């Protein structure tokens, strides 16, 4: 496994920690016991890394009309963004957090790309735009099939394009 893939997996793990610990973070005022803060500390954020890149990759396949009719993936993304914003506000000036929300599916037609990265990387200064990007996925459920390999490959490419010098 290359160093970049290890770093990408580490970032995915950190992002997962943020999402899973969202409710605990909201209840904790003590940074020492906050699992989100502790997880980011363990990742070296603020010490060996001065930025955190968080990429949400959301399914856009047609099966979501049946399997996610209430758009829970969108609601979950919004809640995770709110948790990240609280974290960014708490530690403002100590490190940067930038976020993008991309989509994947098997395309709507044979000419469509299975990975869509048209939503730009934004900071929490653009919080309303991030929420609007997430809400846009409520109607993005018309892809022909789900292609997880394209999702993973697209995410790796997105990180490479966003921060090409990072190893």
PDB file of C-alpha atoms in Angstrom:
ATOM      1  CA  UNK A   1       0.000   0.000   0.000  1.00  0.00           C
ATOM      2  CA  UNK A   2       1.460   3.350  -1.017  1.00  0.00           C
ATOM      3  CA  UNK A   3       2.036   6.140   1.454  1.00  0.00           C
ATOM      4  CA  UNK A   4      -0.696   8.172  -0.204  1.00  0.00           C
ATOM      5  CA  UNK A   5      -3.249   5.394   0.141  1.00  0.00           C
ATOM      6  CA  UNK A   6      -2.290   4.966   3.794  1.00  0.00           C
ATOM      7  CA  UNK A   7      -2.752   8.699   4.308  1.00  0.00           C
ATOM      8  CA  UNK A   8      -6.093   8.629   2.478  1.00  0.00           C
ATOM      9  CA  UNK A   9      -7.273   5.719   4.615  1.00  0.00           C
ATOM     10  CA  UNK A  10      -6.143   7.577   7.732  1.00  0.00           C
ATOM     11  CA  UNK A  11      -8.094  10.624   6.630  1.00  0.00           C
ATOM     12  CA  UNK A  12     -11.156   8.504   5.944  1.00  0.00           C
ATOM     13  CA  UNK A  13     -10.810   7.022   9.426  1.00  0.00           C
ATOM     14  CA  UNK A  14     -10.568  10.504  10.935  1.00  0.00           C
ATOM     15  CA  UNK A  15     -13.601  11.629   8.955  1.00  0.00           C
ATOM     16  CA  UNK A  16     -15.516   8.564  10.090  1.00  0.00           C
ATOM     17  CA  UNK A  17     -14.600   9.357  13.662  1.00  0.00           C
ATOM     18  CA  UNK A  18     -16.039  12.844  13.214  1.00  0.00           C
ATOM     19  CA  UNK A  19     -19.327  11.494  11.930  1.00  0.00           C
ATOM     20  CA  UNK A  20     -19.685   8.704  14.478  1.00  0.00           C
ATOM     21  CA  UNK A  21     -18.807  10.883  17.431  1.00  0.00           C
ATOM     22  CA  UNK A  22     -20.940  13.865  16.414  1.00  0.00           C
ATOM     23  CA  UNK A  23     -23.418  13.501  19.234  1.00  0.00           C
ATOM     24  CA  UNK A  24     -20.719  13.005  21.843  1.00  0.00           C
ATOM     25  CA  UNK A  25     -18.947  16.134  20.622  1.00  0.00           C
ATOM     26  CA  UNK A  26     -22.116  18.189  20.848  1.00  0.00           C
ATOM     27  CA  UNK A  27     -22.547  17.224  24.487  1.00  0.00           C
ATOM     28  CA  UNK A  28     -18.939  17.698  25.596  1.00  0.00           C
ATOM     29  CA  UNK A  29     -17.434  21.034  26.554  1.00  0.00           C
ATOM     30  CA  UNK A  30     -14.243  19.420  27.789  1.00  0.00           C
ATOM     31  CA  UNK A  31     -11.702  19.067  24.977  1.00  0.00           C
ATOM     32  CA  UNK A  32      -9.776  16.443  26.953  1.00  0.00           C
ATOM     33  CA  UNK A  33     -12.719  14.020  27.007  1.00  0.00           C
ATOM     34  CA  UNK A  34     -14.256  14.947  23.643  1.00  0.00           C
ATOM     35  CA  UNK A  35     -13.781  11.870  21.406  1.00  0.00           C
ATOM     36  CA  UNK A  36     -13.732  13.974  18.235  1.00  0.00           C
ATOM     37  CA  UNK A  37     -11.014  16.257  19.551  1.00  0.00           C
ATOM     38  CA  UNK A  38      -9.095  13.286  20.938  1.00  0.00           C
ATOM     39  CA  UNK A  39      -9.359  11.492  17.598  1.00  0.00           C
ATOM     40  CA  UNK A  40      -8.048  14.503  15.717  1.00  0.00           C
ATOM     41  CA  UNK A  41      -5.275  14.903  18.271  1.00  0.00           C
ATOM     42  CA  UNK A  42      -4.293  11.294  17.626  1.00  0.00           C
ATOM     43  CA  UNK A  43      -4.201  12.099  13.897  1.00  0.00           C
ATOM     44  CA  UNK A  44      -1.677  14.868  14.605  1.00  0.00           C
ATOM     45  CA  UNK A  45      -3.973  17.708  13.568  1.00  0.00           C
ATOM     46  CA  UNK A  46      -2.560  20.989  14.802  1.00  0.00           C
ATOM     47  CA  UNK A  47       0.833  19.401  15.520  1.00  0.00           C
ATOM     48  CA  UNK A  48       2.104  17.611  12.434  1.00  0.00           C
ATOM     49  CA  UNK A  49      -0.738  18.711  10.161  1.00  0.00           C
ATOM     50  CA  UNK A  50      -2.206  22.197   9.901  1.00  0.00           C
ATOM     51  CA  UNK A  51      -5.171  21.278   7.748  1.00  0.00           C
ATOM     52  CA  UNK A  52      -7.907  18.690   7.538  1.00  0.00           C
ATOM     53  CA  UNK A  53      -9.470  17.808   4.192  1.00  0.00           C
ATOM     54  CA  UNK A  54     -12.879  16.157   4.549  1.00  0.00           C
ATOM     55  CA  UNK A  55     -14.510  14.638   1.489  1.00  0.00           C
ATOM     56  CA  UNK A  56     -18.066  13.336   1.542  1.00  0.00           C
ATOM     57  CA  UNK A  57     -18.741  10.887  -1.295  1.00  0.00           C
ATOM     58  CA  UNK A  58     -22.482  10.297  -1.687  1.00  0.00           C
ATOM     59  CA  UNK A  59     -24.259   7.661  -3.755  1.00  0.00           C
ATOM     60  CA  UNK A  60     -26.451   8.974  -6.582  1.00  0.00           C
ATOM     61  CA  UNK A  61     -27.796   5.671  -7.907  1.00  0.00           C
ATOM     62  CA  UNK A  62     -31.448   5.099  -8.738  1.00  0.00           C
ATOM     63  CA  UNK A  63     -31.797   2.422  -6.049  1.00  0.00           C
ATOM     64  CA  UNK A  64     -31.819   5.239  -3.489  1.00  0.00           C
ATOM     65  CA  UNK A  65     -35.405   6.018  -4.438  1.00  0.00           C
ATOM     66  CA  UNK A  66     -36.242   2.677  -2.801  1.00  0.00           C
ATOM     67  CA  UNK A  67     -33.475   2.297  -0.208  1.00  0.00           C
ATOM     68  CA  UNK A  68     -33.204   5.923   0.965  1.00  0.00           C
ATOM     69  CA  UNK A  69     -36.566   7.528   0.130  1.00  0.00           C
ATOM     70  CA  UNK A  70     -36.279   9.971   3.061  1.00  0.00           C
ATOM     71  CA  UNK A  71     -32.772  11.085   1.969  1.00  0.00           C
ATOM     72  CA  UNK A  72     -31.127  10.086   5.228  1.00  0.00           C
ATOM     73  CA  UNK A  73     -27.711  10.272   3.515  1.00  0.00           C
ATOM     74  CA  UNK A  74     -28.375  13.980   2.962  1.00  0.00           C
ATOM     75  CA  UNK A  75     -29.563  14.538   6.536  1.00  0.00           C
ATOM     76  CA  UNK A  76     -26.539  12.656   7.882  1.00  0.00           C
ATOM     77  CA  UNK A  77     -24.205  14.763   5.771  1.00  0.00           C
ATOM     78  CA  UNK A  78     -25.825  17.955   7.055  1.00  0.00           C
ATOM     79  CA  UNK A  79     -25.433  16.798  10.679  1.00  0.00           C
ATOM     80  CA  UNK A  80     -21.802  15.883  10.076  1.00  0.00           C
ATOM     81  CA  UNK A  81     -21.205  19.322   8.528  1.00  0.00           C
ATOM     82  CA  UNK A  82     -22.773  20.965  11.578  1.00  0.00           C
ATOM     83  CA  UNK A  83     -20.475  18.940  13.863  1.00  0.00           C
ATOM     84  CA  UNK A  84     -17.435  19.883  11.794  1.00  0.00           C
ATOM     85  CA  UNK A  85     -18.465  23.541  11.935  1.00  0.00           C
ATOM     86  CA  UNK A  86     -18.642  23.392  15.741  1.00  0.00           C
ATOM     87  CA  UNK A  87     -15.170  21.867  15.750  1.00  0.00           C
ATOM     88  CA  UNK A  88     -13.872  24.525  13.346  1.00  0.00           C
ATOM     89  CA  UNK A  89     -15.397  27.295  15.468  1.00  0.00           C
ATOM     90  CA  UNK A  90     -13.920  25.846  18.659  1.00  0.00           C
ATOM     91  CA  UNK A  91     -10.406  25.657  17.237  1.00  0.00           C
ATOM     92  CA  UNK A  92     -10.483  28.651  14.907  1.00  0.00           C
ATOM     93  CA  UNK A  93      -7.017  29.761  13.887  1.00  0.00           C
ATOM     94  CA  UNK A  94      -5.284  26.556  15.013  1.00  0.00           C
ATOM     95  CA  UNK A  95      -5.874  24.569  11.829  1.00  0.00           C
ATOM     96  CA  UNK A  96      -7.868  24.740   8.620  1.00  0.00           C
ATOM     97  CA  UNK A  97     -10.742  22.460   7.659  1.00  0.00           C
ATOM     98  CA  UNK A  98     -11.910  22.317   4.078  1.00  0.00           C
ATOM     99  CA  UNK A  99     -14.734  20.182   2.793  1.00  0.00           C
ATOM    100  CA  UNK A 100     -16.136  18.947  -0.505  1.00  0.00           C
ATOM    101  CA  UNK A 101     -19.195  16.859  -1.285  1.00  0.00           C
ATOM    102  CA  UNK A 102     -18.920  14.679  -4.379  1.00  0.00           C
ATOM    103  CA  UNK A 103     -21.233  12.069  -5.851  1.00  0.00           C
ATOM    104  CA  UNK A 104     -20.942   8.742  -7.601  1.00  0.00           C
ATOM    105  CA  UNK A 105     -23.065   6.248  -9.486  1.00  0.00           C
ATOM    106  CA  UNK A 106     -22.943   4.336 -12.722  1.00  0.00           C
ATOM    107  CA  UNK A 107     -23.989   7.433 -14.623  1.00  0.00           C
ATOM    108  CA  UNK A 108     -27.306   8.487 -16.102  1.00  0.00           C
ATOM    109  CA  UNK A 109     -26.210   7.563 -19.602  1.00  0.00           C
ATOM    110  CA  UNK A 110     -23.228   5.792 -21.092  1.00  0.00           C
ATOM    111  CA  UNK A 111     -21.505   9.156 -21.609  1.00  0.00           C
ATOM    112  CA  UNK A 112     -21.853  10.271 -17.971  1.00  0.00           C
ATOM    113  CA  UNK A 113     -18.945  10.115 -15.583  1.00  0.00           C
ATOM    114  CA  UNK A 114     -19.442   7.716 -12.656  1.00  0.00           C
ATOM    115  CA  UNK A 115     -17.706  10.153 -10.267  1.00  0.00           C
ATOM    116  CA  UNK A 116     -18.913  13.750 -10.073  1.00  0.00           C
ATOM    117  CA  UNK A 117     -16.640  16.320  -8.477  1.00  0.00           C
ATOM    118  CA  UNK A 118     -18.237  19.590  -9.585  1.00  0.00           C
ATOM    119  CA  UNK A 119     -18.821  20.785  -6.012  1.00  0.00           C
ATOM    120  CA  UNK A 120     -15.723  22.786  -5.004  1.00  0.00           C
ATOM    121  CA  UNK A 121     -13.670  22.452  -1.842  1.00  0.00           C
ATOM    122  CA  UNK A 122     -14.958  25.034   0.639  1.00  0.00           C
ATOM    123  CA  UNK A 123     -14.176  26.201   4.160  1.00  0.00           C
ATOM    124  CA  UNK A 124     -16.654  26.822   6.935  1.00  0.00           C
ATOM    125  CA  UNK A 125     -16.716  30.497   5.954  1.00  0.00           C
ATOM    126  CA  UNK A 126     -18.962  29.095   3.203  1.00  0.00           C
ATOM    127  CA  UNK A 127     -21.091  26.958   5.543  1.00  0.00           C
ATOM    128  CA  UNK A 128     -24.398  27.807   3.830  1.00  0.00           C
ATOM    129  CA  UNK A 129     -22.933  26.765   0.474  1.00  0.00           C
ATOM    130  CA  UNK A 130     -21.815  23.444   1.975  1.00  0.00           C
ATOM    131  CA  UNK A 131     -25.313  22.809   3.326  1.00  0.00           C
ATOM    132  CA  UNK A 132     -26.789  23.696  -0.081  1.00  0.00           C
ATOM    133  CA  UNK A 133     -24.349  21.298  -1.773  1.00  0.00           C
ATOM    134  CA  UNK A 134     -25.524  18.542   0.588  1.00  0.00           C
ATOM    135  CA  UNK A 135     -29.207  19.344   0.040  1.00  0.00           C
ATOM    136  CA  UNK A 136     -28.672  19.115  -3.712  1.00  0.00           C
ATOM    137  CA  UNK A 137     -28.158  15.372  -3.335  1.00  0.00           C
ATOM    138  CA  UNK A 138     -31.796  14.848  -2.324  1.00  0.00           C
ATOM    139  CA  UNK A 139     -32.731  14.784  -6.011  1.00  0.00           C
ATOM    140  CA  UNK A 140     -29.547  13.141  -7.241  1.00  0.00           C
ATOM    141  CA  UNK A 141     -30.810   9.563  -7.314  1.00  0.00           C
ATOM    142  CA  UNK A 142     -31.072   8.679 -10.995  1.00  0.00           C
ATOM    143  CA  UNK A 143     -27.783   6.874 -11.694  1.00  0.00           C
ATOM    144  CA  UNK A 144     -27.963   3.538 -13.476  1.00  0.00           C
ATOM    145  CA  UNK A 145     -25.998   1.578 -10.872  1.00  0.00           C
ATOM    146  CA  UNK A 146     -23.658   1.912  -7.891  1.00  0.00           C
ATOM    147  CA  UNK A 147     -19.939   1.781  -8.680  1.00  0.00           C
ATOM    148  CA  UNK A 148     -17.909   1.748  -5.460  1.00  0.00           C
ATOM    149  CA  UNK A 149     -14.591   1.317  -7.273  1.00  0.00           C
ATOM    150  CA  UNK A 150     -15.200   4.552  -9.151  1.00  0.00           C
ATOM    151  CA  UNK A 151     -16.167   6.227  -5.869  1.00  0.00           C
ATOM    152  CA  UNK A 152     -12.906   5.212  -4.195  1.00  0.00           C
ATOM    153  CA  UNK A 153     -10.811   6.044  -7.260  1.00  0.00           C
ATOM    154  CA  UNK A 154     -12.578   9.373  -7.662  1.00  0.00           C
ATOM    155  CA  UNK A 155     -12.009  10.240  -4.006  1.00  0.00           C
ATOM    156  CA  UNK A 156      -8.290   9.475  -4.273  1.00  0.00           C
ATOM    157  CA  UNK A 157      -8.067  11.628  -7.409  1.00  0.00           C
ATOM    158  CA  UNK A 158      -9.977  14.429  -5.662  1.00  0.00           C
ATOM    159  CA  UNK A 159      -7.468  14.460  -2.796  1.00  0.00           C
ATOM    160  CA  UNK A 160      -4.569  14.377  -5.288  1.00  0.00           C
ATOM    161  CA  UNK A 161      -5.975  17.364  -7.194  1.00  0.00           C
ATOM    162  CA  UNK A 162      -6.831  19.315  -4.061  1.00  0.00           C
ATOM    163  CA  UNK A 163      -3.488  18.954  -2.307  1.00  0.00           C
ATOM    164  CA  UNK A 164      -0.967  17.514  -4.782  1.00  0.00           C
ATOM    165  CA  UNK A 165       2.053  18.056  -2.540  1.00  0.00           C
ATOM    166  CA  UNK A 166       0.714  16.086   0.413  1.00  0.00           C
ATOM    167  CA  UNK A 167       2.264  12.677   0.987  1.00  0.00           C
TER     168      UNK A 167
END
